[in-house]
């Protein structure tokens, strides 16, 4: 039952926001009593923590699986972006913003985990890209990986990028292209252009 609660709460938090969804809402969706939820989670904060960490582990596992395939580094980044969008696809709410505002301690813990995971993945990606001649060899990869992390988090700020003006899927697409255009070689640009054309064609 605990896993069912986490799964349903995850869907509702992502779709409607962490603040908007109550324990009563989750209980009603699962057709159980609120008391049943409290036998597994002492309060909503504990449930939010479990949900966010579970989501992080789920996405991290997916990213590991993509990285294990050792694809072209540019393709790898597009596959990771696609995976993240599947999990965070809703464009009408900002779970990240609500988490930061109403559960700051959980948000900071998640951000630290996110940085560690993303840093490892990005550094490997950059090193492989340079070795394959797809990224410029004079890159300061530690600097680039940190700037990329700041950007990925920065575009989630709805005060700067309101959803009605910058739909999330397109925003992530634009930022990834922006990031790659700054680091690719002429050879890497050929590969990047293929993905840009594919994206435009499928839009």
PDB file of N, CA, C and O in Angstrom, residues 140-172:
ATOM      1  N   UNK A 140      36.879  24.125 -20.649  1.00  0.00           N
ATOM      2  CA  UNK A 140      37.083  23.894 -19.221  1.00  0.00           C
ATOM      3  C   UNK A 140      35.844  23.109 -18.776  1.00  0.00           C
ATOM      4  O   UNK A 140      34.799  23.687 -18.495  1.00  0.00           O
ATOM      5  N   UNK A 141      35.959  21.793 -18.767  1.00  0.00           N
ATOM      6  CA  UNK A 141      34.764  20.966 -18.576  1.00  0.00           C
ATOM      7  C   UNK A 141      34.134  21.135 -17.193  1.00  0.00           C
ATOM      8  O   UNK A 141      32.923  20.990 -17.051  1.00  0.00           O
ATOM      9  N   UNK A 142      34.936  21.450 -16.183  1.00  0.00           N
ATOM     10  CA  UNK A 142      34.362  21.655 -14.852  1.00  0.00           C
ATOM     11  C   UNK A 142      33.493  22.920 -14.850  1.00  0.00           C
ATOM     12  O   UNK A 142      32.396  22.931 -14.294  1.00  0.00           O
ATOM     13  N   UNK A 143      33.981  23.962 -15.511  1.00  0.00           N
ATOM     14  CA  UNK A 143      33.222  25.205 -15.626  1.00  0.00           C
ATOM     15  C   UNK A 143      31.931  24.975 -16.417  1.00  0.00           C
ATOM     16  O   UNK A 143      30.849  25.381 -16.001  1.00  0.00           O
ATOM     17  N   UNK A 144      32.049  24.304 -17.559  1.00  0.00           N
ATOM     18  CA  UNK A 144      30.888  24.078 -18.428  1.00  0.00           C
ATOM     19  C   UNK A 144      29.833  23.236 -17.716  1.00  0.00           C
ATOM     20  O   UNK A 144      28.634  23.519 -17.816  1.00  0.00           O
ATOM     21  N   UNK A 145      30.260  22.216 -16.973  1.00  0.00           N
ATOM     22  CA  UNK A 145      29.289  21.359 -16.288  1.00  0.00           C
ATOM     23  C   UNK A 145      28.513  22.139 -15.230  1.00  0.00           C
ATOM     24  O   UNK A 145      27.309  21.937 -15.049  1.00  0.00           O
ATOM     25  N   UNK A 146      29.195  23.066 -14.546  1.00  0.00           N
ATOM     26  CA  UNK A 146      28.528  23.868 -13.511  1.00  0.00           C
ATOM     27  C   UNK A 146      27.571  24.888 -14.124  1.00  0.00           C
ATOM     28  O   UNK A 146      26.462  25.109 -13.626  1.00  0.00           O
ATOM     29  N   UNK A 147      28.008  25.507 -15.217  1.00  0.00           N
ATOM     30  CA  UNK A 147      27.156  26.472 -15.910  1.00  0.00           C
ATOM     31  C   UNK A 147      25.908  25.771 -16.452  1.00  0.00           C
ATOM     32  O   UNK A 147      24.799  26.308 -16.405  1.00  0.00           O
ATOM     33  N   UNK A 148      26.086  24.560 -16.957  1.00  0.00           N
ATOM     34  CA  UNK A 148      24.949  23.796 -17.485  1.00  0.00           C
ATOM     35  C   UNK A 148      23.944  23.501 -16.379  1.00  0.00           C
ATOM     36  O   UNK A 148      22.728  23.639 -16.563  1.00  0.00           O
ATOM     37  N   UNK A 149      24.452  23.110 -15.206  1.00  0.00           N
ATOM     38  CA  UNK A 149      23.578  22.830 -14.057  1.00  0.00           C
ATOM     39  C   UNK A 149      22.806  24.083 -13.642  1.00  0.00           C
ATOM     40  O   UNK A 149      21.596  24.031 -13.414  1.00  0.00           O
ATOM     41  N   UNK A 150      23.506  25.213 -13.570  1.00  0.00           N
ATOM     42  CA  UNK A 150      22.860  26.476 -13.193  1.00  0.00           C
ATOM     43  C   UNK A 150      21.756  26.819 -14.196  1.00  0.00           C
ATOM     44  O   UNK A 150      20.658  27.236 -13.822  1.00  0.00           O
ATOM     45  N   UNK A 151      22.043  26.618 -15.475  1.00  0.00           N
ATOM     46  CA  UNK A 151      21.060  26.918 -16.514  1.00  0.00           C
ATOM     47  C   UNK A 151      19.834  26.037 -16.435  1.00  0.00           C
ATOM     48  O   UNK A 151      18.694  26.518 -16.525  1.00  0.00           O
ATOM     49  N   UNK A 152      20.050  24.737 -16.263  1.00  0.00           N
ATOM     50  CA  UNK A 152      18.932  23.789 -16.182  1.00  0.00           C
ATOM     51  C   UNK A 152      18.015  24.146 -15.013  1.00  0.00           C
ATOM     52  O   UNK A 152      16.786  24.052 -15.118  1.00  0.00           O
ATOM     53  N   UNK A 153      18.606  24.570 -13.902  1.00  0.00           N
ATOM     54  CA  UNK A 153      17.797  24.972 -12.751  1.00  0.00           C
ATOM     55  C   UNK A 153      17.204  26.359 -12.938  1.00  0.00           C
ATOM     56  O   UNK A 153      16.078  26.628 -12.529  1.00  0.00           O
ATOM     57  N   UNK A 154      17.971  27.243 -13.581  1.00  0.00           N
ATOM     58  CA  UNK A 154      17.521  28.619 -13.773  1.00  0.00           C
ATOM     59  C   UNK A 154      16.286  28.742 -14.642  1.00  0.00           C
ATOM     60  O   UNK A 154      15.402  29.559 -14.376  1.00  0.00           O
ATOM     61  N   UNK A 155      16.186  27.899 -15.664  1.00  0.00           N
ATOM     62  CA  UNK A 155      15.031  28.006 -16.565  1.00  0.00           C
ATOM     63  C   UNK A 155      13.744  27.482 -15.922  1.00  0.00           C
ATOM     64  O   UNK A 155      12.660  27.650 -16.465  1.00  0.00           O
ATOM     65  N   UNK A 156      13.869  26.876 -14.735  1.00  0.00           N
ATOM     66  CA  UNK A 156      12.679  26.427 -14.008  1.00  0.00           C
ATOM     67  C   UNK A 156      12.038  27.565 -13.204  1.00  0.00           C
ATOM     68  O   UNK A 156      10.963  27.396 -12.644  1.00  0.00           O
ATOM     69  N   UNK A 157      12.726  28.707 -13.151  1.00  0.00           N
ATOM     70  CA  UNK A 157      12.224  29.859 -12.401  1.00  0.00           C
ATOM     71  C   UNK A 157      11.100  30.524 -13.189  1.00  0.00           C
ATOM     72  O   UNK A 157      11.338  31.175 -14.202  1.00  0.00           O
ATOM     73  N   UNK A 158       9.876  30.376 -12.700  1.00  0.00           N
ATOM     74  CA  UNK A 158       8.725  30.890 -13.442  1.00  0.00           C
ATOM     75  C   UNK A 158       8.620  32.408 -13.410  1.00  0.00           C
ATOM     76  O   UNK A 158       7.894  32.993 -14.209  1.00  0.00           O
ATOM     77  N   UNK A 159       9.334  33.051 -12.496  1.00  0.00           N
ATOM     78  CA  UNK A 159       9.348  34.512 -12.492  1.00  0.00           C
ATOM     79  C   UNK A 159      10.114  35.016 -13.727  1.00  0.00           C
ATOM     80  O   UNK A 159       9.776  36.053 -14.306  1.00  0.00           O
ATOM     81  N   UNK A 160      11.131  34.269 -14.125  1.00  0.00           N
ATOM     82  CA  UNK A 160      11.924  34.628 -15.308  1.00  0.00           C
ATOM     83  C   UNK A 160      11.354  34.029 -16.583  1.00  0.00           C
ATOM     84  O   UNK A 160      11.413  34.636 -17.657  1.00  0.00           O
ATOM     85  N   UNK A 161      10.819  32.818 -16.458  1.00  0.00           N
ATOM     86  CA  UNK A 161      10.295  32.100 -17.625  1.00  0.00           C
ATOM     87  C   UNK A 161       8.859  31.640 -17.369  1.00  0.00           C
ATOM     88  O   UNK A 161       8.619  30.462 -17.107  1.00  0.00           O
ATOM     89  N   UNK A 162       7.894  32.585 -17.400  1.00  0.00           N
ATOM     90  CA  UNK A 162       6.501  32.201 -17.163  1.00  0.00           C
ATOM     91  C   UNK A 162       6.036  31.159 -18.174  1.00  0.00           C
ATOM     92  O   UNK A 162       6.351  31.242 -19.365  1.00  0.00           O
ATOM     93  N   UNK A 163       5.286  30.178 -17.691  1.00  0.00           N
ATOM     94  CA  UNK A 163       4.891  29.036 -18.513  1.00  0.00           C
ATOM     95  C   UNK A 163       4.083  29.438 -19.743  1.00  0.00           C
ATOM     96  O   UNK A 163       4.242  28.860 -20.813  1.00  0.00           O
ATOM     97  N   UNK A 164       3.224  30.457 -19.600  1.00  0.00           N
ATOM     98  CA  UNK A 164       2.393  30.860 -20.743  1.00  0.00           C
ATOM     99  C   UNK A 164       3.233  31.427 -21.890  1.00  0.00           C
ATOM    100  O   UNK A 164       2.823  31.396 -23.037  1.00  0.00           O
ATOM    101  N   UNK A 165       4.427  31.904 -21.545  1.00  0.00           N
ATOM    102  CA  UNK A 165       5.312  32.475 -22.571  1.00  0.00           C
ATOM    103  C   UNK A 165       6.394  31.490 -23.000  1.00  0.00           C
ATOM    104  O   UNK A 165       6.844  31.497 -24.155  1.00  0.00           O
ATOM    105  N   UNK A 166       6.807  30.645 -22.068  1.00  0.00           N
ATOM    106  CA  UNK A 166       7.881  29.679 -22.333  1.00  0.00           C
ATOM    107  C   UNK A 166       7.425  28.272 -21.932  1.00  0.00           C
ATOM    108  O   UNK A 166       7.725  27.821 -20.820  1.00  0.00           O
ATOM    109  N   UNK A 167       6.669  27.581 -22.784  1.00  0.00           N
ATOM    110  CA  UNK A 167       6.251  26.205 -22.470  1.00  0.00           C
ATOM    111  C   UNK A 167       7.470  25.347 -22.120  1.00  0.00           C
ATOM    112  O   UNK A 167       8.513  25.439 -22.770  1.00  0.00           O
ATOM    113  N   UNK A 168       7.344  24.509 -21.087  1.00  0.00           N
ATOM    114  CA  UNK A 168       8.498  23.798 -20.539  1.00  0.00           C
ATOM    115  C   UNK A 168       9.238  22.934 -21.546  1.00  0.00           C
ATOM    116  O   UNK A 168      10.472  22.951 -21.598  1.00  0.00           O
ATOM    117  N   UNK A 169       8.506  22.172 -22.337  1.00  0.00           N
ATOM    118  CA  UNK A 169       9.178  21.269 -23.270  1.00  0.00           C
ATOM    119  C   UNK A 169      10.015  22.053 -24.270  1.00  0.00           C
ATOM    120  O   UNK A 169      11.181  21.726 -24.529  1.00  0.00           O
ATOM    121  N   UNK A 170       9.461  23.139 -24.812  1.00  0.00           N
ATOM    122  CA  UNK A 170      10.197  23.962 -25.759  1.00  0.00           C
ATOM    123  C   UNK A 170      11.360  24.681 -25.088  1.00  0.00           C
ATOM    124  O   UNK A 170      12.432  24.846 -25.665  1.00  0.00           O
ATOM    125  N   UNK A 171      11.146  25.086 -23.837  1.00  0.00           N
ATOM    126  CA  UNK A 171      12.189  25.785 -23.086  1.00  0.00           C
ATOM    127  C   UNK A 171      13.412  24.888 -22.881  1.00  0.00           C
ATOM    128  O   UNK A 171      14.551  25.310 -23.095  1.00  0.00           O
ATOM    129  N   UNK A 172      13.177  23.646 -22.481  1.00  0.00           N
ATOM    130  CA  UNK A 172      14.285  22.702 -22.301  1.00  0.00           C
ATOM    131  C   UNK A 172      14.962  22.408 -23.637  1.00  0.00           C
ATOM    132  O   UNK A 172      16.182  22.259 -23.710  1.00  0.00           O
TER     133      UNK A 172
END
